[in-house]
Short mmCIF file of C-alpha atoms and ligand atoms in Angstrom, two decimals:
data_model
loop_
_atom_site.label_atom_id
_atom_site.label_comp_id
_atom_site.label_asym_id
_atom_site.label_seq_id
_atom_site.Cartn_x
_atom_site.Cartn_y
_atom_site.Cartn_z
CA MET A 194 -20.93 53.25 7.67
CA VAL A 195 -20.00 49.58 7.31
CA ILE A 196 -17.16 47.93 9.28
CA GLY A 197 -15.55 44.93 7.61
CA ALA A 198 -15.14 44.16 3.92
CA GLY A 199 -15.60 40.41 3.86
CA VAL A 200 -18.35 38.94 1.72
CA LEU A 201 -21.00 40.24 4.10
CA GLY A 202 -19.75 43.80 4.62
CA ALA A 203 -18.91 44.23 0.94
CA SER A 204 -22.42 43.04 0.01
CA VAL A 205 -24.05 45.36 2.53
CA ALA A 206 -21.93 48.33 1.40
CA ALA A 207 -22.77 47.68 -2.26
CA ARG A 208 -26.52 47.39 -1.53
CA LEU A 209 -26.66 50.49 0.66
CA ALA A 210 -24.60 52.58 -1.77
CA GLY A 211 -26.78 51.31 -4.64
CA SER A 212 -29.83 52.51 -2.69
CA GLY A 213 -28.43 56.02 -2.62
CA VAL A 214 -27.07 55.91 0.94
CA ARG A 215 -23.75 57.67 1.60
CA VAL A 216 -21.50 54.82 2.69
CA THR A 217 -18.04 54.62 4.21
CA LEU A 218 -16.61 51.10 4.21
CA LEU A 219 -13.89 50.51 6.82
CA GLU A 220 -11.55 47.53 6.49
CA GLN A 221 -8.48 47.02 8.65
CA ASP A 222 -6.73 44.93 5.98
CA GLN A 223 -7.51 44.78 2.27
CA PRO A 224 -11.07 43.68 1.36
CA GLY A 225 -11.79 39.95 1.42
CA ARG A 226 -8.63 38.69 3.10
CA ALA A 227 -10.12 37.14 6.25
CA THR A 228 -12.56 34.20 6.56
CA SER A 229 -14.28 34.92 3.25
CA ARG A 230 -11.05 34.36 1.35
CA TRP A 231 -10.60 30.80 2.61
CA SER A 232 -14.20 29.73 2.75
CA PHE A 233 -15.30 26.55 1.01
CA ALA A 234 -17.96 28.94 -0.31
CA TRP A 235 -20.51 26.24 -1.02
CA LEU A 236 -23.89 27.76 -1.84
CA ASN A 237 -26.36 25.51 -0.15
CA SER A 238 -29.27 25.03 2.17
CA ASN A 239 -28.61 21.35 2.38
CA GLY A 240 -28.55 20.58 6.09
CA LYS A 241 -29.97 23.83 7.40
CA SER A 242 -32.83 23.82 9.87
CA PRO A 243 -35.30 24.84 11.22
CA ARG A 244 -37.44 25.66 8.20
CA PRO A 245 -37.10 29.48 8.39
CA TYR A 246 -33.29 29.16 8.41
CA HIS A 247 -33.49 26.74 5.50
CA ASP A 248 -35.66 29.22 3.61
CA LEU A 249 -33.26 32.07 4.34
CA ASN A 250 -30.32 30.08 2.94
CA HIS A 251 -32.38 28.97 -0.05
CA ALA A 252 -33.23 32.62 -0.70
CA GLY A 253 -29.50 33.33 -0.40
CA ILE A 254 -28.74 30.95 -3.28
CA ARG A 255 -31.40 32.61 -5.44
CA ALA A 256 -30.16 36.10 -4.57
CA TRP A 257 -26.68 35.28 -5.96
CA ALA A 258 -28.26 33.89 -9.13
CA ASP A 259 -30.18 37.16 -9.50
CA LEU A 260 -27.08 39.27 -8.91
CA ALA A 261 -24.70 37.36 -11.18
CA PRO A 262 -25.85 38.76 -14.57
CA ASP A 263 -25.36 42.35 -13.36
CA LEU A 264 -22.05 41.85 -11.58
CA ASP A 265 -19.86 39.95 -14.05
CA GLY A 266 -20.97 36.60 -12.62
CA ALA A 267 -18.73 34.72 -15.08
CA ALA A 268 -15.82 35.77 -12.86
CA TRP A 269 -17.18 34.37 -9.57
CA TYR A 270 -20.52 32.51 -9.85
CA ARG A 271 -20.27 28.72 -10.24
CA PRO A 272 -23.72 27.04 -10.11
CA VAL A 273 -22.28 23.60 -10.88
CA GLY A 274 -24.35 21.38 -8.56
CA ASN A 275 -23.25 19.09 -5.76
CA ILE A 276 -22.85 15.31 -5.57
CA GLU A 277 -22.82 13.58 -2.20
CA LEU A 278 -21.92 9.97 -1.39
CA ALA A 279 -23.06 8.03 1.68
CA THR A 280 -21.61 4.64 2.57
CA SER A 281 -22.51 3.56 6.11
CA PRO A 282 -26.06 2.40 6.90
CA ALA A 283 -26.54 5.37 9.24
CA ALA A 284 -25.34 7.85 6.61
CA ARG A 285 -27.60 6.30 3.96
CA ALA A 286 -30.61 6.52 6.26
CA GLU A 287 -29.77 10.16 7.07
CA MET A 288 -29.35 10.99 3.38
CA THR A 289 -32.66 9.37 2.45
CA ALA A 290 -34.46 11.31 5.17
CA ARG A 291 -32.72 14.58 4.24
CA VAL A 292 -33.50 14.29 0.54
CA ARG A 293 -37.14 13.60 1.39
CA ARG A 294 -37.28 16.58 3.75
CA LEU A 295 -35.57 18.91 1.27
CA THR A 296 -37.85 18.01 -1.63
CA GLY A 297 -40.79 18.63 0.73
CA TRP A 298 -39.27 22.08 1.32
CA ASN A 299 -39.15 22.83 -2.44
CA TYR A 300 -35.41 22.29 -2.63
CA ASP A 301 -33.97 20.47 -5.62
CA ALA A 302 -32.57 17.15 -4.34
CA ARG A 303 -32.74 13.54 -5.50
CA LEU A 304 -31.05 10.18 -5.18
CA VAL A 305 -29.30 8.96 -8.33
CA ASP A 306 -27.94 5.57 -9.35
CA ALA A 307 -24.27 4.84 -10.05
CA ALA A 308 -24.64 5.33 -13.82
CA GLU A 309 -26.22 8.75 -13.45
CA ALA A 310 -23.65 9.75 -10.84
CA ALA A 311 -20.84 8.80 -13.24
CA ALA A 312 -22.51 10.77 -16.04
CA LEU A 313 -22.93 13.82 -13.83
CA GLU A 314 -19.35 13.73 -12.51
CA PRO A 315 -17.12 11.50 -14.67
CA SER A 316 -14.14 12.08 -12.38
CA LEU A 317 -15.73 10.03 -9.56
CA ARG A 318 -13.87 6.81 -8.91
CA PRO A 319 -16.02 3.70 -8.56
CA SER A 320 -17.36 3.58 -5.04
CA GLU A 321 -17.83 0.61 -2.75
CA PRO A 322 -20.95 -1.51 -3.23
CA GLY A 323 -24.01 -0.11 -1.52
CA THR A 324 -22.90 3.51 -1.80
CA MET A 325 -25.84 5.88 -2.03
CA VAL A 326 -25.52 9.05 -4.13
CA ALA A 327 -27.55 12.23 -3.90
CA TRP A 328 -27.58 15.06 -6.44
CA PHE A 329 -28.33 18.68 -5.57
CA PRO A 330 -28.47 20.53 -8.91
CA GLY A 331 -29.31 23.95 -7.47
CA GLU A 332 -26.13 24.22 -5.42
CA GLY A 333 -22.75 25.60 -6.42
CA TYR A 334 -19.91 27.70 -5.10
CA LEU A 335 -18.56 31.24 -5.32
CA LEU A 336 -15.06 32.53 -5.95
CA THR A 337 -14.96 35.04 -3.16
CA GLU A 338 -11.89 37.04 -4.16
CA PRO A 339 -13.19 38.23 -7.55
CA LEU A 340 -16.68 38.58 -6.08
CA ILE A 341 -15.62 40.84 -3.22
CA ALA A 342 -13.46 42.92 -5.58
CA ARG A 343 -16.55 43.52 -7.72
CA LEU A 344 -18.81 44.30 -4.76
CA VAL A 345 -16.33 46.85 -3.42
CA ALA A 346 -15.94 48.39 -6.88
CA GLN A 347 -19.72 48.57 -7.21
CA ALA A 348 -19.99 50.32 -3.84
CA ARG A 349 -17.28 52.77 -4.91
CA ASN A 350 -19.02 53.42 -8.23
CA HIS A 351 -22.13 54.34 -6.25
CA GLY A 352 -20.12 56.89 -4.28
CA ALA A 353 -18.91 54.86 -1.29
CA GLU A 354 -15.63 55.84 0.34
CA ILE A 355 -13.40 52.81 1.01
CA ARG A 356 -10.83 53.17 3.78
CA THR A 357 -8.38 50.29 4.31
CA GLY A 358 -5.38 49.49 6.54
CA GLU A 359 -4.79 51.94 9.40
CA GLN A 360 -7.36 54.32 7.87
CA GLY A 361 -9.95 51.56 8.05
CA ARG A 362 -9.09 49.86 11.35
CA VAL A 363 -11.68 50.75 13.95
CA VAL A 364 -10.15 51.32 17.39
CA ALA A 365 -12.98 53.13 19.16
CA LEU A 366 -16.73 53.09 18.70
CA ASP A 367 -19.24 55.31 20.49
CA PRO A 368 -22.90 54.50 19.93
CA GLY A 369 -25.32 57.38 19.55
CA ARG A 370 -26.99 59.58 16.95
CA PRO A 371 -24.65 60.09 15.28
CA ALA A 372 -22.43 57.18 16.21
CA ARG A 373 -18.72 58.02 16.28
CA VAL A 374 -15.90 55.83 15.09
CA ARG A 375 -12.19 56.36 15.53
CA THR A 376 -9.76 54.66 13.17
CA ALA A 377 -6.14 53.73 13.85
CA ASP A 378 -4.83 56.73 11.87
CA GLY A 379 -6.57 59.02 14.38
CA ALA A 380 -9.50 60.04 12.20
CA LEU A 381 -12.86 60.57 13.93
CA LEU A 382 -15.82 59.68 11.72
CA ALA A 383 -19.55 60.10 12.36
CA ALA A 384 -22.44 58.08 10.95
CA ASP A 385 -26.20 57.82 11.43
CA GLU A 386 -25.82 54.06 11.46
CA VAL A 387 -22.80 51.77 11.84
CA VAL A 388 -23.28 48.28 10.42
CA CYS A 389 -20.75 45.98 11.98
CA CYS A 390 -19.86 43.10 9.62
CA ALA A 391 -16.50 42.25 11.16
CA GLY A 392 -16.97 38.47 11.16
CA ARG A 393 -15.42 36.78 14.17
CA TRP A 394 -14.26 40.16 15.48
CA VAL A 395 -17.81 41.51 15.93
CA PRO A 396 -17.76 40.85 19.72
CA GLU A 397 -14.53 42.87 20.00
CA LEU A 398 -16.21 45.79 18.26
CA THR A 399 -19.39 45.65 20.34
CA ALA A 400 -17.14 45.54 23.43
CA LEU A 401 -15.48 48.75 22.15
CA ALA A 402 -18.98 50.21 22.09
CA GLY A 403 -19.42 49.25 25.74
CA VAL A 404 -21.85 46.40 25.00
CA ALA A 405 -20.09 43.18 25.98
CA ASP A 406 -21.35 39.59 25.87
CA THR A 407 -24.35 40.15 23.59
CA ILE A 408 -22.86 38.48 20.51
CA PRO A 409 -21.98 34.99 21.74
CA LEU A 410 -19.82 33.17 19.23
CA VAL A 411 -18.39 29.68 19.46
CA PRO A 412 -14.87 30.15 20.91
CA TRP A 413 -12.26 30.32 18.18
CA ASP A 414 -8.93 31.34 19.64
CA SER A 415 -8.40 28.82 22.47
CA PRO A 416 -6.68 25.44 22.01
CA GLY A 417 -9.28 22.82 21.06
CA ALA A 418 -11.77 25.41 19.78
CA THR A 419 -14.10 24.00 17.12
CA ALA A 420 -14.72 27.15 15.04
CA PRO A 421 -11.41 26.92 13.12
CA GLY A 422 -11.25 24.67 10.06
CA LEU A 423 -8.47 23.48 7.77
CA VAL A 424 -8.64 24.30 4.07
CA VAL A 425 -6.18 22.78 1.64
CA GLN A 426 -5.54 23.64 -1.98
CA VAL A 427 -3.98 20.99 -4.21
CA GLY A 428 -2.94 20.83 -7.84
CA PRO A 429 -2.31 20.62 -10.67
CA VAL A 430 -5.59 18.95 -11.57
CA SER A 431 -5.75 17.33 -15.00
CA PRO A 432 -8.73 17.91 -17.33
CA ALA A 433 -10.09 14.59 -16.01
CA GLY A 434 -10.62 16.24 -12.62
CA PRO A 435 -13.95 17.22 -11.06
CA ALA A 436 -16.17 20.01 -12.34
CA ARG A 437 -18.71 19.95 -9.53
CA LEU A 438 -18.77 20.01 -5.74
CA VAL A 439 -18.22 16.52 -4.37
CA HIS A 440 -18.87 15.41 -0.78
CA THR A 441 -17.79 11.93 0.29
CA PRO A 442 -17.69 10.69 3.90
CA GLY A 443 -14.00 11.62 4.11
CA ILE A 444 -13.53 14.64 1.87
CA CYS A 445 -15.32 17.74 0.54
CA LEU A 446 -13.88 19.18 -2.67
CA ARG A 447 -14.53 21.66 -5.43
CA PRO A 448 -12.58 23.19 -8.29
CA HIS A 449 -10.54 26.31 -7.59
CA PRO A 450 -8.97 28.75 -10.09
CA GLY A 451 -5.45 28.06 -11.30
CA GLY A 452 -6.05 24.37 -11.96
CA LEU A 453 -6.48 23.58 -8.24
CA LEU A 454 -8.94 21.78 -6.02
CA HIS A 455 -10.11 23.23 -2.72
CA LEU A 456 -10.40 20.53 -0.01
CA GLU A 457 -11.88 20.21 3.45
CA ALA A 458 -12.56 17.26 5.73
CA PRO A 459 -15.11 17.13 8.51
CA ASP A 460 -12.78 15.31 10.91
CA ALA A 461 -9.66 17.50 10.47
CA ALA A 462 -9.43 18.62 14.09
CA VAL A 463 -7.18 21.67 13.97
CA ASP A 464 -7.17 25.04 15.68
CA LEU A 465 -5.10 28.21 15.60
CA HIS A 466 -2.49 26.53 17.85
CA THR A 467 -2.00 23.31 15.88
CA PRO A 468 1.74 22.88 15.15
CA ASP A 469 2.72 23.20 11.52
CA PRO A 470 3.95 19.58 11.13
CA ASP A 471 0.47 18.40 12.19
CA LEU A 472 -1.16 20.75 9.68
CA ARG A 473 1.12 19.41 6.95
CA ARG A 474 0.20 15.85 7.89
CA TRP A 475 -3.49 16.72 7.67
CA ALA A 476 -2.99 18.46 4.34
CA ALA A 477 -1.26 15.36 2.92
CA GLU A 478 -4.07 13.19 4.29
CA LEU A 479 -6.73 15.34 2.60
CA LEU A 480 -4.87 15.09 -0.71
CA ARG A 481 -4.71 11.30 -0.30
CA ARG A 482 -8.47 11.13 0.34
CA ALA A 483 -9.20 13.35 -2.66
CA GLN A 484 -7.04 11.10 -4.87
CA GLN A 485 -9.06 8.12 -3.67
CA ALA A 486 -12.35 9.88 -4.41
CA VAL A 487 -11.72 11.44 -7.84
CA ARG A 488 -9.52 11.20 -10.91
CA GLY A 489 -7.25 13.95 -12.17
CA LEU A 490 -4.91 14.28 -9.18
CA ASP A 491 -2.03 11.99 -10.21
CA GLN A 492 0.43 14.89 -10.42
CA ALA A 493 -1.12 16.90 -7.60
CA ARG A 494 0.66 18.07 -4.47
CA VAL A 495 -0.37 20.34 -1.62
CA VAL A 496 -0.08 23.93 -2.84
CA GLU A 497 -1.44 25.76 0.19
CA TYR A 498 -3.08 25.06 3.54
CA GLN A 499 -4.61 27.40 6.05
CA VAL A 500 -6.50 27.25 9.31
CA CYS A 501 -9.36 29.70 9.09
CA VAL A 502 -12.11 30.60 11.50
CA ARG A 503 -15.86 30.26 11.13
CA PRO A 504 -17.75 33.16 12.73
CA MET A 505 -20.23 30.87 14.51
CA PRO A 506 -23.05 32.16 16.68
CA VAL A 507 -23.50 29.72 19.56
CA ASP A 508 -26.98 28.68 18.47
CA GLY A 509 -25.89 28.09 14.87
CA GLN A 510 -28.19 30.82 13.53
CA SER A 511 -27.30 34.24 12.17
CA ILE A 512 -27.20 37.34 14.38
CA VAL A 513 -28.56 40.32 12.47
CA GLY A 514 -30.10 43.53 13.73
CA PRO A 515 -29.84 46.60 15.90
CA LEU A 516 -27.68 46.05 18.96
CA PRO A 517 -29.78 46.57 22.08
CA GLY A 518 -28.40 49.33 24.27
CA ALA A 519 -26.30 50.82 21.49
CA PRO A 520 -28.23 53.31 19.36
CA GLY A 521 -26.84 53.64 15.86
CA LEU A 522 -25.12 50.25 15.98
CA TYR A 523 -26.36 47.33 13.82
CA VAL A 524 -24.60 43.95 13.73
CA ALA A 525 -24.49 41.15 11.17
CA VAL A 526 -22.48 38.02 11.91
CA THR A 527 -23.15 34.55 10.63
CA HIS A 528 -21.83 31.21 9.62
CA SER A 529 -22.84 30.28 6.04
CA GLY A 530 -22.07 33.90 5.28
CA VAL A 531 -21.19 33.14 1.68
CA THR A 532 -24.55 31.52 1.02
CA LEU A 533 -26.39 34.23 2.94
CA ALA A 534 -24.64 37.51 2.10
CA ALA A 535 -26.62 38.45 -1.01
CA ARG A 536 -29.98 37.92 0.70
CA LEU A 537 -28.98 39.31 4.10
CA SER A 538 -27.62 42.45 2.46
CA GLN A 539 -30.96 43.00 0.69
CA LEU A 540 -32.83 42.63 3.98
CA ILE A 541 -30.40 44.82 5.94
CA ALA A 542 -30.51 47.56 3.29
CA ALA A 543 -34.32 47.42 3.26
CA GLU A 544 -34.43 47.71 7.05
CA LEU A 545 -32.00 50.60 7.21
CA THR A 546 -33.37 52.59 4.29
CA ALA A 547 -37.12 51.99 4.59
CA GLY A 548 -37.30 51.44 8.34
CA THR A 549 -39.17 48.17 7.83
CA GLN A 550 -38.43 45.18 10.03
CA PRO A 551 -38.25 42.24 7.60
CA VAL A 552 -40.10 39.20 8.94
CA GLU A 553 -37.29 37.02 7.60
CA LEU A 554 -34.90 38.59 10.11
CA ALA A 555 -37.14 38.20 13.16
CA PRO A 556 -35.56 34.92 14.40
CA TYR A 557 -32.04 36.33 14.20
CA ARG A 558 -32.16 39.47 16.32
CA PRO A 559 -29.31 40.04 18.81
CA SER A 560 -31.93 40.68 21.48
CA ARG A 561 -32.59 36.93 21.75
CA PHE A 562 -29.42 36.61 23.81
CA LEU A 563 -30.57 39.09 26.44
CA SER A 564 -32.49 37.72 29.39
CA ALA A 565 -34.77 40.76 29.41
CA ALA A 566 -35.06 41.44 25.67
CA THR A 567 -35.13 45.05 24.54
CA PRO A 568 -37.42 45.89 21.59
CA ASP A 569 -35.62 45.97 18.24
CA GLN A 570 -35.57 49.49 16.92
CA PRO A 571 -33.94 49.90 13.53
CA GLY A 572 -31.69 52.84 13.02
C1 FAD B 632 -13.34 26.47 6.69
C2 FAD B 632 -14.59 27.26 6.40
C3 FAD B 632 -15.50 26.78 5.49
C4 FAD B 632 -16.67 27.49 5.23
N1 FAD B 632 -17.54 27.00 4.32
C5 FAD B 632 -18.64 27.72 4.00
C6 FAD B 632 -19.48 27.27 2.96
O1 FAD B 632 -19.23 26.25 2.34
N2 FAD B 632 -20.58 28.02 2.66
C7 FAD B 632 -20.87 29.18 3.34
O2 FAD B 632 -21.87 29.81 3.04
N3 FAD B 632 -20.07 29.62 4.34
C8 FAD B 632 -18.97 28.91 4.68
N4 FAD B 632 -18.15 29.34 5.66
C9 FAD B 632 -18.52 30.52 6.44
C10 FAD B 632 -18.27 31.79 5.65
O3 FAD B 632 -17.02 31.72 5.02
C11 FAD B 632 -18.35 32.98 6.59
O4 FAD B 632 -19.62 32.99 7.23
C12 FAD B 632 -18.16 34.30 5.84
O5 FAD B 632 -16.97 34.29 5.08
C13 FAD B 632 -18.12 35.44 6.84
O6 FAD B 632 -17.95 36.63 6.11
P1 FAD B 632 -17.81 38.00 6.89
O7 FAD B 632 -17.78 39.05 5.85
O8 FAD B 632 -18.86 38.07 7.95
O9 FAD B 632 -16.42 37.87 7.68
P2 FAD B 632 -14.90 38.03 7.19
O10 FAD B 632 -14.71 37.50 5.83
O11 FAD B 632 -14.04 37.49 8.27
O12 FAD B 632 -14.75 39.60 7.09
C14 FAD B 632 -14.72 40.41 8.25
C15 FAD B 632 -13.82 41.60 7.96
O13 FAD B 632 -13.86 42.50 9.06
C16 FAD B 632 -12.59 43.10 9.15
N5 FAD B 632 -12.41 43.67 10.49
C17 FAD B 632 -12.35 43.00 11.68
N6 FAD B 632 -12.13 43.86 12.69
C18 FAD B 632 -12.04 45.10 12.15
C19 FAD B 632 -11.81 46.39 12.67
N7 FAD B 632 -11.59 46.61 14.01
N8 FAD B 632 -11.81 47.45 11.83
C20 FAD B 632 -12.02 47.27 10.49
N9 FAD B 632 -12.20 46.06 9.94
C21 FAD B 632 -12.23 44.99 10.75
C22 FAD B 632 -11.64 41.93 8.88
O14 FAD B 632 -10.35 42.37 8.50
C23 FAD B 632 -12.36 41.19 7.77
O15 FAD B 632 -11.92 41.55 6.48
C24 FAD B 632 -16.95 28.68 5.93
C25 FAD B 632 -16.00 29.18 6.83
C26 FAD B 632 -14.83 28.47 7.08
C27 FAD B 632 -13.83 29.01 8.03
#
């Protein structure tokens, strides 16, 4: 059984069902409507460290490339590359060091001059003198809505049962062999293994199972919390607009279906309590910055804005594995979940079907948060 049909749960359900496991996928809403829907969805291992976490994210990018031909990738896979601009001396020094480190880690990254940058992304407006530009050709982005629809359909085609709304909302969870799950419609379901992929709600579910405080996430619901982020969609974008991911010091942008651009800014300090007029001001500011950075936005206005929440483990690394003290319960919660879902789902399915303990997952076990760690026993 899999709880949560975001990009991670849908990927895990599709992998397990494809391996011949009988899967029930439980989703309290419709699939893909929570964090995964609003994600910037940038496939990258650009600033990820230490090395094992970099390698895991890099493997995540490759896993999507491998999956795309078999899952109608034309509908959701956009390996368009990423251009990044650095202007301040500190940012240029950081970029130089990062590009050197990444190439040393077998990651495609290089500095380019202004002419090559303009050839790669003709929509870029001329930047101030001294701007440094880096090009990351192996990066891209995913369109999560069509992707998740296809993953869920693939799981269903392999025999998975998909329960949504009240039939999919988990309200009670008893660990054990079998584990028992109650849904809001009153149904009682049993499973050999419950894989909890409920994003930022994973701690609520483990608390239902009587195991509190083992999945420490960065706070997301209190005023001033840093896990929420603002995403803004603007359009229409003319044909002169960008085709790639672009990161400047003030704005991150990428194309979005429907002739839109998807925008984020690192300094947009918002949370789930930010008043709407402030959100609208930020949204207008992001549009202004995008217009300064690229061409094609002369007619654009803000089409949509949303505060959405990063499921962020406190140490910045993924949390994946059997939950100590809760037999039959396995958790998977991570930031960078879009980049990671294809690879993590392979590893999780291998662990649960073959009983192996993938070395790649060793640094991410939930047991690292316990003072007296319990051995990790897969289900
Ligand atoms: C602003 C922003 C930008 C981001 N940018 C990137 C990026 O560029 N690249 C990247 O890789 N990642 C990025 N991320 C992170 C990435 O989007 C997330 O890590 C990923 O979407 C998490 O997916 P998920 O499936 O774990 O969670 P979700 O998509 O939140 O799915 C969890 C699901 O569980 C369901 N659920 C919860 N409780 C229950 C219950 N009791 N019963 C049944 N179902 C339940 C929810 O309804 C939901 O559908 C970004 C996130 C944000 C917020």
